[in-house]
Amino acid sequence: MDNPLARLAPQLFGEFPKPFVKLIDSISIGPDQEKDEIKSLIWKAYEFGHRQHEGQNRRSGEAYFTHCVAVAQTLASWKMDTTTIIAGLLHDTIEDTQVSAQELRQEFGDDLANLVEGVTKIGGIKFSSRKEKQAGNFMKMLLSVAQDLRVIIIKFADRLHNMETIKHMTKIKQHRIAVETRDVYVPLAHRLGMSSVKAQLEDLVFRVLNPSGYKELDSKIKSSKKQRDKFIKTIIDPVKKELKSYEIIPHVYGRSKSYSSIYGKMVTRDKSFDEIYDLYAIRIVVDKIEQCYLALGIVHNLYTPVQERFKDFIAMPKSNGYQSVHTTILGEKGQLVEIQIRTSEMEETAEIGVAAHWVYKDGKSSGIDQNVKWLRELLDVLQNETADPMEFMELLKIDLYNEEIFVFTPAGDLIQLPVGATPVDFAFQVHTQVGMHCMGAKINHSVVPLNTKLKNGDMVEIITSKKQMPSYGWQKFIITTKARNQVNRYLKKIQDDESIKLGGEMLEKTLRRMKLFKDIDEFRESFAKFGYSDSGALLKAIGSGMITVREIFRKLRPQEEEIDEKTEEEESTKFFDFARSKTKGIILDGIDNLMVNFGKCCNPIPGDELIGFITR
Ligand code: MN
């Protein structure tokens, strides 16, 4: 750009900056879209962002705006809509420049401004090492997903570029960012079906957290590449030839598995690099679903398949929407080779996951796809008022790392559950009310205990009764998020109700003994003085031993003496009452805040060990 006028108004001279041209060229234009219109819109944002970030540099010395362009470029390669690509260009403007959300709104519209604001909000969340805080923030981040999933997708593009350029950071910062990526972004990418993003992030994390392991593996993979490529070719060529006779020209390629997954295999299977044969997954991409099964037939005809490694995710998609047929075959010398067969549409979904659903849907947000069932369920859980961040994180972990099983209802419907799920989990998955009234279960027509672990392919039938309600015992074996939430919520309510009832009785009895029964209303209505929201909450606190009636008395009647018949027997009863009243000090089998009743002959003092049992 030698012409200074061209620099000021390149749209008039057709001399745009190279990165901009590259960005425009990689945007997929929908059939009903005007390329020129999109080009001028993106140029406006490019020029705006460039101007705003003028003078800012990254740690590498490059102009800051190169980062924004890289993020937009990634979003374009994921075939995101124009607004999201523009949001990529401007994603750091609110945080790092003088631009306000208001200004973005005026210049580029509400949709764009909301996206950039969302990215800024998420960016403000620092995932500290304190677990609880992290879990809470994680929830907030996911809640913003509910508003617009594109915010998360932009954040992934941002994180990807930051991880790629991480070597310019200090070692401490590198470590912190890598750990955060490993703990938050990788599981989330997995859940959103963004498997290519997940693999890229995992490799980048691996490189930071285990540099020597990464280096070693890298040189081994590179030095053995030729030999492996040759081997893959001997497997692929006959398949291609066969398919050609059916006039199917597939896209076939062998791709190296990600470094972190190879390394993981070496560690978990305790094998050396040379012993791991399935470094490559061969992928066969065809146009139609029928062709997938035809290709599968050809592969199995040519090579010996390993029975137990065949998986049909086309008939049974994973909960993150992933679809493909996987089979593992034996090579000539007994090497295992994994082959994945899928359509090009499935390929797209597998690479970029939920992002694939924005392809050519410009102008209207398409919302969360049916396939991402997990996400909708999670949002359901988050909206539950009793969601405790720590507990939530635990639930999430279980759901994240377990493999899935498939079982059937008597009507033949397929239900997806994590490994280790029981009939009660199944019941809640079918319907909340089925779960709430689940009394017994049959697996493959025979009656089984409710804590039986389900197996793939089981046919499960639930026996319900209107009178049956969830019991404390269930908490020991149910594992799905949905079942846990419903059961915990119900049991907590029962507990609360009983505590309120007991609190009412305790208040009444104590006041009678203190000759103050006439003032019971005053006591009951004094909840605000003790920080409770209503009289029910105060009674609950009395019932569960958080506060005693005598403590209330002392605050309401600071000048008065407590009236009490002080016979010797009463004195000891008083002492026991005092000792017993500290039920918050009592921990029963890991559960606290429980309403506790003492046996008549049980007079513990603080420090004593108790044996108790749980009833309703
Ligand atoms: Mn950024």
XYZ file of C-alpha atoms in Angstrom, residues 76-559:
484
model
C -14.215 -17.932 10.035
C -12.608 -21.357 9.659
C -15.303 -22.711 11.980
C -17.812 -21.188 9.567
C -19.381 -18.963 12.152
C -21.822 -16.236 11.123
C -20.612 -12.746 10.181
C -21.610 -11.160 13.494
C -19.516 -13.675 15.419
C -16.506 -13.064 13.153
C -16.858 -9.333 13.712
C -17.137 -9.981 17.443
C -13.832 -11.848 17.130
C -12.219 -8.740 15.616
C -13.612 -6.546 18.375
C -13.613 -8.989 21.297
C -11.037 -7.073 23.327
C -12.213 -3.538 22.582
C -14.372 -3.028 25.674
C -11.724 -4.423 27.983
C -8.576 -2.992 26.474
C -9.545 0.221 24.686
C -11.634 3.333 25.278
C -14.621 1.874 23.413
C -17.837 1.463 25.398
C -20.551 -1.105 24.901
C -22.808 1.799 24.037
C -20.551 2.829 21.174
C -20.413 -0.729 19.812
C -24.172 -0.867 20.011
C -24.506 2.297 17.929
C -21.876 1.325 15.380
C -22.525 -2.396 14.961
C -25.905 -3.187 16.494
C -27.222 -4.996 19.572
C -26.297 -8.531 18.555
C -22.616 -7.657 18.150
C -22.458 -5.523 21.288
C -24.034 -8.310 23.359
C -21.449 -10.798 22.134
C -18.486 -8.548 22.945
C -19.981 -7.713 26.333
C -20.419 -11.429 27.024
C -16.783 -12.147 26.123
C -15.645 -9.271 28.345
C -17.671 -10.594 31.270
C -16.235 -14.086 30.958
C -12.754 -12.604 30.613
C -13.218 -10.888 33.957
C -13.593 -14.234 35.655
C -10.276 -15.416 37.003
C -10.193 -19.080 37.823
C -8.261 -19.051 41.054
C -6.903 -22.213 42.566
C -9.450 -22.000 45.357
C -11.775 -24.748 44.363
C -15.054 -23.314 45.481
C -14.522 -20.024 43.770
C -13.593 -21.834 40.616
C -16.701 -23.967 40.680
C -18.882 -20.925 41.242
C -17.276 -19.072 38.383
C -17.612 -22.065 36.194
C -21.323 -21.975 36.830
C -21.513 -18.319 35.949
C -19.660 -18.981 32.754
C -22.054 -21.717 31.831
C -25.027 -19.579 32.705
C -23.899 -17.051 30.179
C -23.918 -19.913 27.704
C -27.640 -19.927 28.129
C -27.789 -16.429 26.745
C -25.568 -17.058 23.768
C -23.387 -20.033 23.039
C -21.432 -17.961 20.522
C -19.812 -16.142 23.435
C -18.208 -19.408 24.504
C -17.165 -20.207 20.956
C -15.409 -16.820 20.643
C -13.742 -17.491 23.961
C -12.439 -20.808 22.637
C -10.932 -19.086 19.581
C -9.377 -16.514 21.915
C -7.967 -19.176 24.244
C -6.622 -21.190 21.338
C -4.606 -18.236 20.070
C -3.415 -17.295 23.551
C -2.238 -20.867 24.106
C -0.500 -20.910 20.729
C 1.417 -17.761 21.588
C 1.952 -18.604 25.248
C 5.735 -18.898 25.023
C 6.050 -15.138 25.308
C 4.515 -15.198 28.784
C 6.378 -15.628 32.050
C 6.717 -19.226 33.231
C 4.330 -18.676 36.129
C 1.670 -17.225 33.896
C 2.151 -20.032 31.359
C 1.537 -22.581 34.058
C -1.550 -20.843 35.397
C -3.129 -20.457 31.958
C -2.305 -24.049 30.982
C -3.878 -25.440 34.163
C -6.972 -23.337 33.672
C -7.217 -24.508 30.070
C -6.873 -28.126 31.188
C -9.460 -27.872 33.969
C -12.061 -25.653 32.366
C -11.740 -25.331 28.601
C -10.777 -28.894 27.674
C -13.735 -30.548 29.462
C -16.056 -27.902 28.100
C -14.783 -28.406 24.537
C -15.400 -32.108 24.987
C -18.914 -31.449 26.180
C -19.655 -29.138 23.298
C -18.411 -31.753 20.859
C -15.506 -29.553 19.710
C -13.151 -32.483 19.448
C -10.581 -30.857 17.210
C -10.413 -27.809 19.481
C -10.163 -30.116 22.467
C -7.249 -32.038 20.938
C -5.440 -28.827 19.993
C -5.856 -27.376 23.472
C -4.745 -30.631 25.087
C -1.577 -30.681 23.028
C -0.833 -27.057 23.862
C -1.391 -27.782 27.562
C 0.833 -30.841 27.327
C 3.606 -28.773 25.785
C 3.512 -26.278 28.654
C 3.071 -28.671 31.565
C 5.379 -31.441 30.355
C 7.893 -29.875 27.973
C 10.390 -32.742 28.047
C 7.716 -35.377 27.421
C 6.360 -33.313 24.572
C 9.747 -32.832 22.971
C 10.612 -36.508 23.176
C 7.320 -37.573 21.645
C 7.521 -34.918 18.964
C 10.896 -36.134 17.714
C 9.760 -39.775 17.775
C 6.619 -39.049 15.805
C 8.522 -36.995 13.251
C 11.291 -39.536 12.748
C 8.881 -42.440 12.279
C 6.486 -40.544 10.058
C 7.657 -41.880 6.703
C 7.477 -45.477 7.764
C 4.021 -45.003 9.235
C 2.689 -43.149 6.216
C 3.752 -46.084 4.088
C 1.997 -48.520 6.377
C -1.214 -46.471 6.366
C -1.117 -46.366 2.564
C -1.025 -50.152 2.347
C -4.182 -50.257 4.460
C -6.032 -47.440 2.689
C -5.361 -48.202 -0.967
C -7.365 -51.459 -1.237
C -10.336 -49.790 0.502
C -10.272 -46.876 -1.930
C -10.103 -49.208 -4.887
C -13.086 -51.241 -3.682
C -15.173 -48.099 -3.048
C -14.351 -46.802 -6.485
C -16.009 -49.855 -8.012
C -19.230 -48.584 -6.374
C -18.546 -45.133 -7.825
C -17.874 -43.686 -4.425
C -14.879 -41.393 -4.182
C -14.276 -41.044 -0.483
C -12.042 -38.586 1.222
C -9.616 -40.874 3.025
C -6.796 -39.817 5.212
C -4.695 -41.083 8.054
C -4.360 -38.612 10.828
C -1.999 -38.744 13.688
C -3.728 -38.944 17.036
C -3.094 -35.992 19.279
C 0.173 -35.974 21.194
C -1.543 -35.913 24.527
C -3.659 -38.964 23.689
C -0.602 -40.929 22.507
C 1.288 -39.920 25.615
C -1.707 -40.814 27.773
C -1.727 -44.297 26.222
C 1.976 -44.768 26.818
C 1.483 -43.920 30.477
C -1.758 -45.784 31.195
C -0.808 -48.912 29.252
C 2.809 -48.631 30.334
C 4.023 -49.123 26.769
C 6.884 -47.657 24.833
C 6.293 -45.491 21.806
C 7.130 -48.328 19.397
C 4.525 -50.582 20.940
C 1.673 -48.205 20.235
C 0.346 -49.005 16.811
C -2.826 -46.977 16.724
C -0.998 -43.686 16.457
C -3.065 -43.042 13.422
C -6.766 -43.113 13.012
C -7.708 -43.604 9.399
C -10.721 -41.597 8.477
C -13.048 -42.354 5.592
C -15.427 -39.524 4.759
C -18.314 -40.172 2.379
C -21.453 -38.304 1.320
C -24.307 -40.402 2.622
C -25.059 -42.538 5.663
C -25.681 -45.671 3.554
C -22.193 -45.268 2.122
C -20.769 -45.347 5.647
C -22.106 -48.839 6.176
C -21.018 -49.924 2.712
C -17.499 -48.707 3.446
C -17.637 -50.515 6.786
C -18.576 -53.736 5.012
C -15.664 -53.340 2.627
C -13.208 -52.689 5.453
C -14.390 -55.730 7.390
C -14.192 -57.810 4.236
C -10.595 -56.811 3.575
C -9.280 -56.951 7.134
C -10.002 -58.789 10.337
C -11.988 -56.568 12.694
C -11.410 -56.636 16.442
C -14.874 -57.532 17.703
C -15.102 -55.577 20.939
C -13.750 -52.373 19.425
C -16.609 -51.802 16.999
C -18.781 -48.813 17.897
C -21.707 -47.409 15.950
C -22.120 -43.783 16.994
C -24.240 -43.144 13.918
C -27.100 -45.235 15.249
C -26.354 -44.096 18.816
C -24.829 -40.602 18.767
C -22.859 -39.476 21.821
C -24.607 -36.937 24.013
C -22.416 -34.160 22.617
C -23.780 -34.927 19.141
C -20.756 -36.869 17.878
C -21.538 -39.348 15.088
C -19.242 -41.818 13.358
C -18.648 -45.542 12.996
C -15.462 -46.753 14.662
C -13.847 -50.062 13.982
C -10.413 -51.429 14.742
C -8.763 -53.879 12.365
C -5.666 -56.033 12.484
C -2.823 -55.107 10.147
C -0.622 -57.720 8.470
C 1.762 -57.944 11.378
C -0.954 -57.771 13.992
C -0.879 -53.996 14.354
C -4.136 -52.411 15.519
C -5.490 -49.685 13.265
C -8.547 -47.653 14.137
C -10.791 -46.678 11.252
C -13.475 -44.001 11.563
C -16.186 -43.774 8.930
C -18.570 -40.835 8.670
C -20.329 -38.420 6.341
C -18.885 -34.976 5.604
C -21.658 -33.418 7.644
C -20.728 -35.566 10.642
C -17.113 -34.648 10.048
C -17.953 -31.005 10.440
C -19.920 -31.561 13.627
C -17.113 -33.695 15.029
C -14.487 -31.049 14.380
C -16.214 -27.940 15.629
C -19.143 -29.400 17.558
C -21.952 -27.010 18.389
C -20.329 -24.333 16.244
C -21.286 -26.393 13.206
C -24.879 -25.429 13.825
C -24.239 -21.810 12.946
C -23.184 -22.586 9.419
C -25.187 -20.462 6.983
C -27.559 -19.313 9.629
C -26.611 -15.693 9.459
C -28.946 -13.094 10.816
C -30.716 -15.325 13.286
C -29.328 -17.087 16.300
C -30.217 -20.725 15.861
C -30.262 -21.498 19.550
C -29.039 -24.655 21.170
C -29.329 -27.706 19.054
C -31.374 -30.687 20.103
C -28.211 -32.756 20.020
C -26.702 -30.907 22.914
C -29.052 -32.507 25.355
C -26.448 -32.414 28.064
C -26.306 -28.648 27.930
C -30.002 -28.227 28.381
C -30.003 -30.588 31.327
C -27.130 -28.749 32.896
C -28.888 -25.431 32.563
C -31.875 -27.031 34.203
C -29.702 -27.979 37.157
C -28.146 -24.534 37.366
C -31.497 -22.875 37.583
C -32.272 -24.978 40.609
C -32.099 -22.718 43.643
C -30.345 -25.253 45.850
C -27.393 -25.731 43.501
C -24.265 -25.654 45.652
C -21.136 -24.835 43.615
C -18.948 -27.518 45.182
C -21.518 -30.230 44.840
C -22.241 -29.100 41.328
C -18.587 -29.371 40.378
C -18.465 -32.902 41.740
C -21.515 -33.873 39.737
C -20.036 -32.345 36.659
C -16.810 -34.268 37.104
C -18.603 -37.575 37.382
C -20.636 -36.858 34.292
C -17.610 -35.635 32.393
C -15.194 -38.446 32.780
C -17.449 -41.454 32.730
C -18.205 -43.229 29.554
C -21.792 -43.625 28.578
C -24.022 -46.685 28.479
C -27.260 -47.204 26.634
C -30.267 -48.980 28.088
C -33.806 -49.475 26.862
C -37.260 -48.708 28.188
C -39.906 -51.459 27.870
C -41.217 -49.535 24.855
C -37.795 -49.804 23.222
C -36.718 -46.174 23.685
C -33.036 -45.632 24.148
C -31.857 -43.937 27.354
C -28.312 -42.703 27.700
C -26.671 -42.901 31.125
C -23.186 -42.669 32.586
C -21.447 -45.924 33.545
C -22.453 -46.940 37.081
C -26.002 -45.599 36.785
C -28.745 -47.463 38.657
C -32.451 -48.020 38.015
C -33.198 -44.886 40.059
C -30.997 -42.800 37.747
C -32.794 -44.406 34.851
C -36.184 -43.572 36.373
C -35.289 -39.890 36.776
C -33.950 -39.805 33.249
C -37.256 -41.110 31.939
C -39.317 -38.615 33.926
C -38.947 -36.765 37.215
C -42.230 -38.194 38.518
C -41.191 -41.744 37.669
C -38.062 -41.157 39.704
C -39.874 -39.590 42.649
C -42.233 -42.561 43.002
C -39.823 -45.314 42.026
C -40.481 -48.337 44.231
C -38.722 -51.198 42.471
C -37.128 -52.191 39.217
C -36.839 -55.050 36.781
C -33.830 -55.561 34.578
C -34.467 -57.855 31.635
C -37.726 -58.945 33.318
C -36.303 -59.957 36.693
C -36.703 -57.909 39.856
C -33.450 -56.356 41.099
C -32.425 -54.128 44.030
C -32.556 -50.411 43.252
C -28.805 -50.046 43.660
C -27.989 -52.506 40.866
C -25.563 -51.044 38.339
C -27.033 -51.049 34.841
C -25.190 -52.565 31.920
C -25.150 -51.609 28.272
C -28.211 -52.962 26.490
C -30.256 -53.708 29.631
C -33.998 -53.411 29.333
C -35.161 -51.568 32.418
C -38.674 -51.392 33.806
C -39.583 -49.207 36.771
C -42.297 -50.118 39.249
C -43.867 -47.023 40.760
C -46.179 -46.355 43.646
C -47.858 -43.065 44.506
C -46.938 -43.544 48.162
C -43.248 -44.141 47.520
C -40.952 -41.134 47.929
C -37.142 -40.785 47.687
C -35.198 -42.107 50.677
C -31.836 -41.244 52.201
C -30.472 -44.610 51.106
C -30.745 -43.567 47.460
C -28.109 -40.879 47.933
C -25.515 -43.604 48.349
C -25.910 -45.034 44.862
C -27.519 -42.564 42.470
C -24.967 -40.860 40.242
C -26.679 -38.729 37.610
C -26.943 -35.012 38.108
C -30.652 -34.998 37.553
C -31.449 -37.740 40.081
C -29.139 -36.271 42.729
C -30.664 -32.855 42.425
C -34.235 -34.018 42.648
C -33.582 -36.376 45.544
C -31.514 -33.852 47.500
C -34.110 -31.198 47.011
C -36.887 -33.461 48.220
C -34.984 -34.741 51.258
C -33.936 -31.260 52.245
C -37.537 -30.144 52.184
C -38.598 -33.047 54.393
C -35.817 -32.241 56.821
C -36.753 -28.590 56.893
C -40.410 -29.333 57.515
C -39.550 -31.582 60.425
C -37.108 -29.092 61.871
C -39.780 -26.400 61.735
C -42.258 -28.632 63.521
C -39.743 -29.603 66.188
C -38.629 -25.978 66.586
C -42.239 -24.955 67.206
C -42.615 -27.586 69.896
C -39.340 -26.655 71.556
C -40.266 -23.001 71.640
C -43.636 -23.748 73.149
C -42.309 -26.115 75.831
C -39.461 -23.902 76.894
C -41.641 -20.817 77.133
C -44.197 -22.716 79.226
C -41.459 -23.734 81.601
C -40.220 -20.162 81.770
C -43.793 -18.954 82.384
C -43.622 -16.882 79.230
C -46.078 -18.777 77.042
C -48.266 -15.674 76.672
C -45.380 -14.039 74.776
C -44.962 -16.836 72.243
C -46.033 -14.644 69.329
C -43.455 -12.039 70.204
C -40.758 -14.742 70.255
C -41.926 -16.225 67.007
C -41.995 -12.867 65.251
C -38.522 -11.847 66.441
C -36.846 -13.642 63.506
C -35.424 -10.453 61.964
C -33.403 -9.740 65.111
C -31.557 -12.998 64.598
C -31.028 -12.652 60.887
C -33.781 -14.977 59.656
C -36.127 -14.192 56.822
C -39.355 -15.372 58.467
C -40.663 -17.180 61.502
C -40.436 -20.515 59.716
C -36.699 -20.007 59.259
C -36.348 -19.143 62.953
C -38.275 -22.249 64.028
C -36.131 -24.310 61.687
C -33.010 -22.888 63.302
C -34.378 -23.803 66.754
C -35.355 -27.251 65.562
C -31.951 -27.957 64.083
C -30.092 -26.528 67.063
C -28.579 -23.501 65.349
C -30.059 -21.272 68.036
C -31.687 -22.007 71.439
C -34.804 -20.510 72.952
C -32.673 -19.306 75.856
C -30.436 -17.370 73.503
C -33.525 -15.725 72.076
C -34.761 -14.957 75.582
C -31.481 -13.330 76.567
C -31.598 -11.037 73.590
C -35.289 -10.120 73.901
C -35.218 -9.723 77.697
C -31.677 -8.632 78.497
C -32.661 -7.293 81.951
